[in-house]
Amino acid sequence: MIILPVSFSVYNRLSVKSSTQSLPVQRDGEIMRVAVAILTVFASVAVTIDATVYFKEQFQDGDAWKSRWLVSEHKSDYGEWKLTAGKFYGDAEADKGLQTSQDARFYALSSRFEPFSNEGKSLVVQFTVKHEQKIDCGGGYVKIFPADLDQAAMHGDSQYYIMFGPDICGYSTKKVHVIFNYKGKNHLIKKEIKCKDDELTHLYTLILNPDQTYEVKINNEKVESGTLEDDWDILPPKTVKDPEAKKPEDWDDRAKIDDPTDTKPEDWEKPENIPDPDAKIPEDWDVDMDGEWEPPMIPNPEYQGEWKAKQIDNPDYKGAWVHPEIDNPEYTADAAIYKFGNIGVLGLDLWQVKSGTIFDNFLIGDDIKEAEEFGNETWGATKAPEKKMKDDDDDDSPTEEEEGEDPKKDKDEL
């Protein structure tokens, strides 16, 4: 952080009174307001300077991105990437990003930056994703790796710190992954966060705070938040059921019981089915050949079903028995679950059945406000014209019926 040479002596110097003449009260108040304004400005500048952007990528320099991003060599048939704004966009240059270009492929690409730790400060991971190919099954997430990752050997089992972003496969899987690695084990969020599944660009933001809270935003709007302990099974539970406790044998947890004074009516017992009284023996029925004739059975209109006594409140009801809990001896509090000490690589490690996803506007930093503003300046500035271009293209596209028409027939009609 850059410390600006500003102190409260500014106001002291401005408000010193002359030994021969006192300043009017109104003038003294004006000086106070000016001093406060100056301090406010410097304070805001100091806060801005304190914000750190560790990684930012917008692909605005053509093929130069290839010098910053490395394709893994772990497999020889990883899918290829291309720089494009896609079939529709809000700005032909600003919306250029990296697009998956081959169907049914794994993709493994990463970019390195100066290593850092998020200890004592917020961590913000943000990027945009566009599935313009009407994705059926494929990932749209990023992984944050430790700086010691061998990028050339990166693959699906490479240990990472964080995995975040949308994942879609069929109708059943349309969610946002938020996975944290803690002591070598990956922990998935217990909540279900739905992702966007249309063909437009969307902004995804993960905020991780040093007070062990988090927030997930889509298109700069909060969709989920909470604490790391509550929403992940990172630590063992604080309490467990007391293994020594048992439900007392005389514990009555029946809220209702049969009324002991209620008795079954004498005429209750009626058969469920009876012979059809309207049935008649067929004229051609031969007893010697066909045997004794029996009328078909029909439901008994007087059948009342199984008799059950009326229910009354149980006078001995004690409520549901709750198993007592004790402190879990396996639980140890950890105020540093949020901390990752050697962040240094951002990676795209994906499988896609149908290619065409575009990634852009990556940002890793520690300032929530700055990330929000960056999102508004990028995704926010181009979302409306992008949608308009797509809508216009959709209006101009032929319908299925038009595509099936016979061009010779059209020519003959002319």
mmCIF file of C-alpha atoms in Angstrom, residues 174-305:
data_model
loop_
_atom_site.group_PDB
_atom_site.id
_atom_site.type_symbol
_atom_site.label_atom_id
_atom_site.label_comp_id
_atom_site.label_asym_id
_atom_site.label_seq_id
_atom_site.Cartn_x
_atom_site.Cartn_y
_atom_site.Cartn_z
ATOM 1 C CA LYS A 174 -26.975 -27.052 -14.771
ATOM 2 C CA LYS A 175 -25.057 -25.739 -11.809
ATOM 3 C CA VAL A 176 -22.254 -23.499 -10.619
ATOM 4 C CA HIS A 177 -19.338 -25.378 -9.095
ATOM 5 C CA VAL A 178 -17.650 -23.907 -6.032
ATOM 6 C CA ILE A 179 -14.985 -26.343 -4.873
ATOM 7 C CA PHE A 180 -12.251 -25.602 -2.331
ATOM 8 C CA ASN A 181 -9.210 -27.728 -1.610
ATOM 9 C CA TYR A 182 -8.448 -28.111 2.080
ATOM 10 C CA LYS A 183 -5.443 -30.122 3.190
ATOM 11 C CA GLY A 184 -5.297 -32.015 -0.091
ATOM 12 C CA LYS A 185 -8.996 -32.878 -0.333
ATOM 13 C CA ASN A 186 -11.561 -31.229 -2.627
ATOM 14 C CA HIS A 187 -14.803 -30.134 -0.979
ATOM 15 C CA LEU A 188 -17.953 -29.382 -3.005
ATOM 16 C CA ILE A 189 -20.478 -26.791 -1.907
ATOM 17 C CA LYS A 190 -23.587 -28.353 -0.358
ATOM 18 C CA LYS A 191 -25.947 -25.825 -1.923
ATOM 19 C CA GLU A 192 -27.291 -26.064 -5.470
ATOM 20 C CA ILE A 193 -26.521 -22.913 -7.478
ATOM 21 C CA LYS A 194 -28.170 -22.831 -10.895
ATOM 22 C CA CYS A 195 -26.121 -21.490 -13.800
ATOM 23 C CA LYS A 196 -27.269 -19.726 -16.946
ATOM 24 C CA ASP A 197 -27.873 -22.098 -19.850
ATOM 25 C CA ASP A 198 -28.681 -19.774 -22.750
ATOM 26 C CA GLU A 199 -26.361 -18.683 -25.573
ATOM 27 C CA LEU A 200 -25.463 -15.210 -24.274
ATOM 28 C CA THR A 201 -22.393 -14.029 -22.371
ATOM 29 C CA HIS A 202 -22.652 -14.158 -18.580
ATOM 30 C CA LEU A 203 -20.418 -12.820 -15.813
ATOM 31 C CA TYR A 204 -19.444 -15.149 -12.949
ATOM 32 C CA THR A 205 -17.892 -13.845 -9.722
ATOM 33 C CA LEU A 206 -16.631 -15.644 -6.615
ATOM 34 C CA ILE A 207 -15.783 -13.617 -3.511
ATOM 35 C CA LEU A 208 -13.906 -15.268 -0.643
ATOM 36 C CA ASN A 209 -13.439 -13.180 2.514
ATOM 37 C CA PRO A 210 -10.990 -13.524 5.432
ATOM 38 C CA ASP A 211 -13.912 -13.800 7.877
ATOM 39 C CA GLN A 212 -14.651 -17.190 6.245
ATOM 40 C CA THR A 213 -17.686 -15.913 4.327
ATOM 41 C CA TYR A 214 -18.258 -16.144 0.583
ATOM 42 C CA GLU A 215 -20.508 -14.786 -2.124
ATOM 43 C CA VAL A 216 -21.327 -15.977 -5.638
ATOM 44 C CA LYS A 217 -22.603 -13.494 -8.187
ATOM 45 C CA ILE A 218 -23.920 -13.982 -11.704
ATOM 46 C CA ASN A 219 -24.128 -10.893 -13.903
ATOM 47 C CA ASN A 220 -23.084 -8.763 -10.901
ATOM 48 C CA GLU A 221 -26.072 -9.933 -8.847
ATOM 49 C CA LYS A 222 -25.723 -12.069 -5.725
ATOM 50 C CA VAL A 223 -27.161 -15.560 -6.162
ATOM 51 C CA GLU A 224 -25.684 -17.246 -3.077
ATOM 52 C CA SER A 225 -23.709 -16.462 0.075
ATOM 53 C CA GLY A 226 -22.885 -17.930 3.459
ATOM 54 C CA THR A 227 -19.982 -19.285 5.490
ATOM 55 C CA LEU A 228 -17.373 -21.874 4.618
ATOM 56 C CA GLU A 229 -18.133 -23.994 7.682
ATOM 57 C CA ASP A 230 -21.881 -24.068 7.068
ATOM 58 C CA ASP A 231 -21.940 -24.656 3.305
ATOM 59 C CA TRP A 232 -19.030 -27.104 2.922
ATOM 60 C CA ASP A 233 -18.133 -30.241 4.852
ATOM 61 C CA ILE A 234 -14.585 -28.994 5.228
ATOM 62 C CA LEU A 235 -14.343 -29.501 8.985
ATOM 63 C CA PRO A 236 -15.951 -32.275 11.030
ATOM 64 C CA PRO A 237 -19.235 -31.242 12.704
ATOM 65 C CA LYS A 238 -18.885 -29.315 15.964
ATOM 66 C CA THR A 239 -21.182 -31.729 17.789
ATOM 67 C CA VAL A 240 -22.096 -35.396 17.389
ATOM 68 C CA LYS A 241 -24.771 -37.643 18.868
ATOM 69 C CA ASP A 242 -23.876 -38.886 22.331
ATOM 70 C CA PRO A 243 -23.060 -42.587 21.846
ATOM 71 C CA GLU A 244 -23.977 -43.254 25.485
ATOM 72 C CA ALA A 245 -27.468 -41.781 25.195
ATOM 73 C CA LYS A 246 -30.381 -44.077 24.401
ATOM 74 C CA LYS A 247 -34.089 -43.533 24.091
ATOM 75 C CA PRO A 248 -35.792 -44.557 27.373
ATOM 76 C CA GLU A 249 -37.886 -47.698 27.055
ATOM 77 C CA ASP A 250 -40.925 -45.970 28.541
ATOM 78 C CA TRP A 251 -40.662 -42.970 26.212
ATOM 79 C CA ASP A 252 -44.020 -42.633 24.460
ATOM 80 C CA ASP A 253 -43.703 -40.709 21.191
ATOM 81 C CA ARG A 254 -47.179 -41.536 19.873
ATOM 82 C CA ALA A 255 -49.098 -38.281 19.460
ATOM 83 C CA LYS A 256 -52.390 -40.131 18.852
ATOM 84 C CA ILE A 257 -53.722 -43.458 20.131
ATOM 85 C CA ASP A 258 -56.824 -45.603 19.598
ATOM 86 C CA ASP A 259 -59.810 -44.561 21.668
ATOM 87 C CA PRO A 260 -60.169 -47.436 24.160
ATOM 88 C CA THR A 261 -63.916 -46.741 24.508
ATOM 89 C CA ASP A 262 -64.583 -47.053 20.784
ATOM 90 C CA THR A 263 -65.958 -50.425 19.646
ATOM 91 C CA LYS A 264 -66.651 -51.939 16.263
ATOM 92 C CA PRO A 265 -70.342 -51.942 15.266
ATOM 93 C CA GLU A 266 -71.922 -55.396 15.138
ATOM 94 C CA ASP A 267 -73.017 -54.963 11.526
ATOM 95 C CA TRP A 268 -69.626 -53.725 10.362
ATOM 96 C CA GLU A 269 -68.371 -56.985 8.932
ATOM 97 C CA LYS A 270 -69.507 -57.114 5.323
ATOM 98 C CA PRO A 271 -67.676 -58.960 2.528
ATOM 99 C CA GLU A 272 -65.712 -56.859 0.076
ATOM 100 C CA ASN A 273 -67.289 -58.647 -2.923
ATOM 101 C CA ILE A 274 -70.676 -60.334 -3.351
ATOM 102 C CA PRO A 275 -72.336 -62.417 -6.104
ATOM 103 C CA ASP A 276 -74.041 -60.269 -8.706
ATOM 104 C CA PRO A 277 -77.779 -60.531 -7.824
ATOM 105 C CA ASP A 278 -78.760 -59.624 -11.382
ATOM 106 C CA ALA A 279 -76.675 -62.301 -13.009
ATOM 107 C CA LYS A 280 -78.502 -65.220 -14.598
ATOM 108 C CA ILE A 281 -77.296 -68.616 -15.676
ATOM 109 C CA PRO A 282 -76.750 -68.687 -19.449
ATOM 110 C CA GLU A 283 -79.380 -70.625 -21.367
ATOM 111 C CA ASP A 284 -76.767 -72.854 -22.958
ATOM 112 C CA TRP A 285 -75.088 -73.667 -19.644
ATOM 113 C CA ASP A 286 -74.564 -77.404 -19.343
ATOM 114 C CA VAL A 287 -73.999 -78.458 -15.750
ATOM 115 C CA ASP A 288 -72.565 -81.794 -16.818
ATOM 116 C CA MET A 289 -70.110 -80.104 -19.173
ATOM 117 C CA ASP A 290 -69.545 -76.762 -17.479
ATOM 118 C CA GLY A 291 -69.954 -77.638 -13.843
ATOM 119 C CA GLU A 292 -71.946 -75.866 -11.178
ATOM 120 C CA TRP A 293 -72.711 -72.321 -12.329
ATOM 121 C CA GLU A 294 -71.668 -69.496 -10.015
ATOM 122 C CA PRO A 295 -72.664 -65.879 -10.523
ATOM 123 C CA PRO A 296 -69.831 -63.408 -11.086
ATOM 124 C CA MET A 297 -68.663 -61.333 -8.121
ATOM 125 C CA ILE A 298 -69.155 -57.564 -7.903
ATOM 126 C CA PRO A 299 -67.976 -54.968 -5.334
ATOM 127 C CA ASN A 300 -70.210 -54.940 -2.283
ATOM 128 C CA PRO A 301 -71.852 -51.500 -1.957
ATOM 129 C CA GLU A 302 -72.178 -52.086 1.801
ATOM 130 C CA TYR A 303 -68.519 -52.918 2.318
ATOM 131 C CA GLN A 304 -66.919 -50.405 4.727
ATOM 132 C CA GLY A 305 -63.352 -51.598 4.710
#
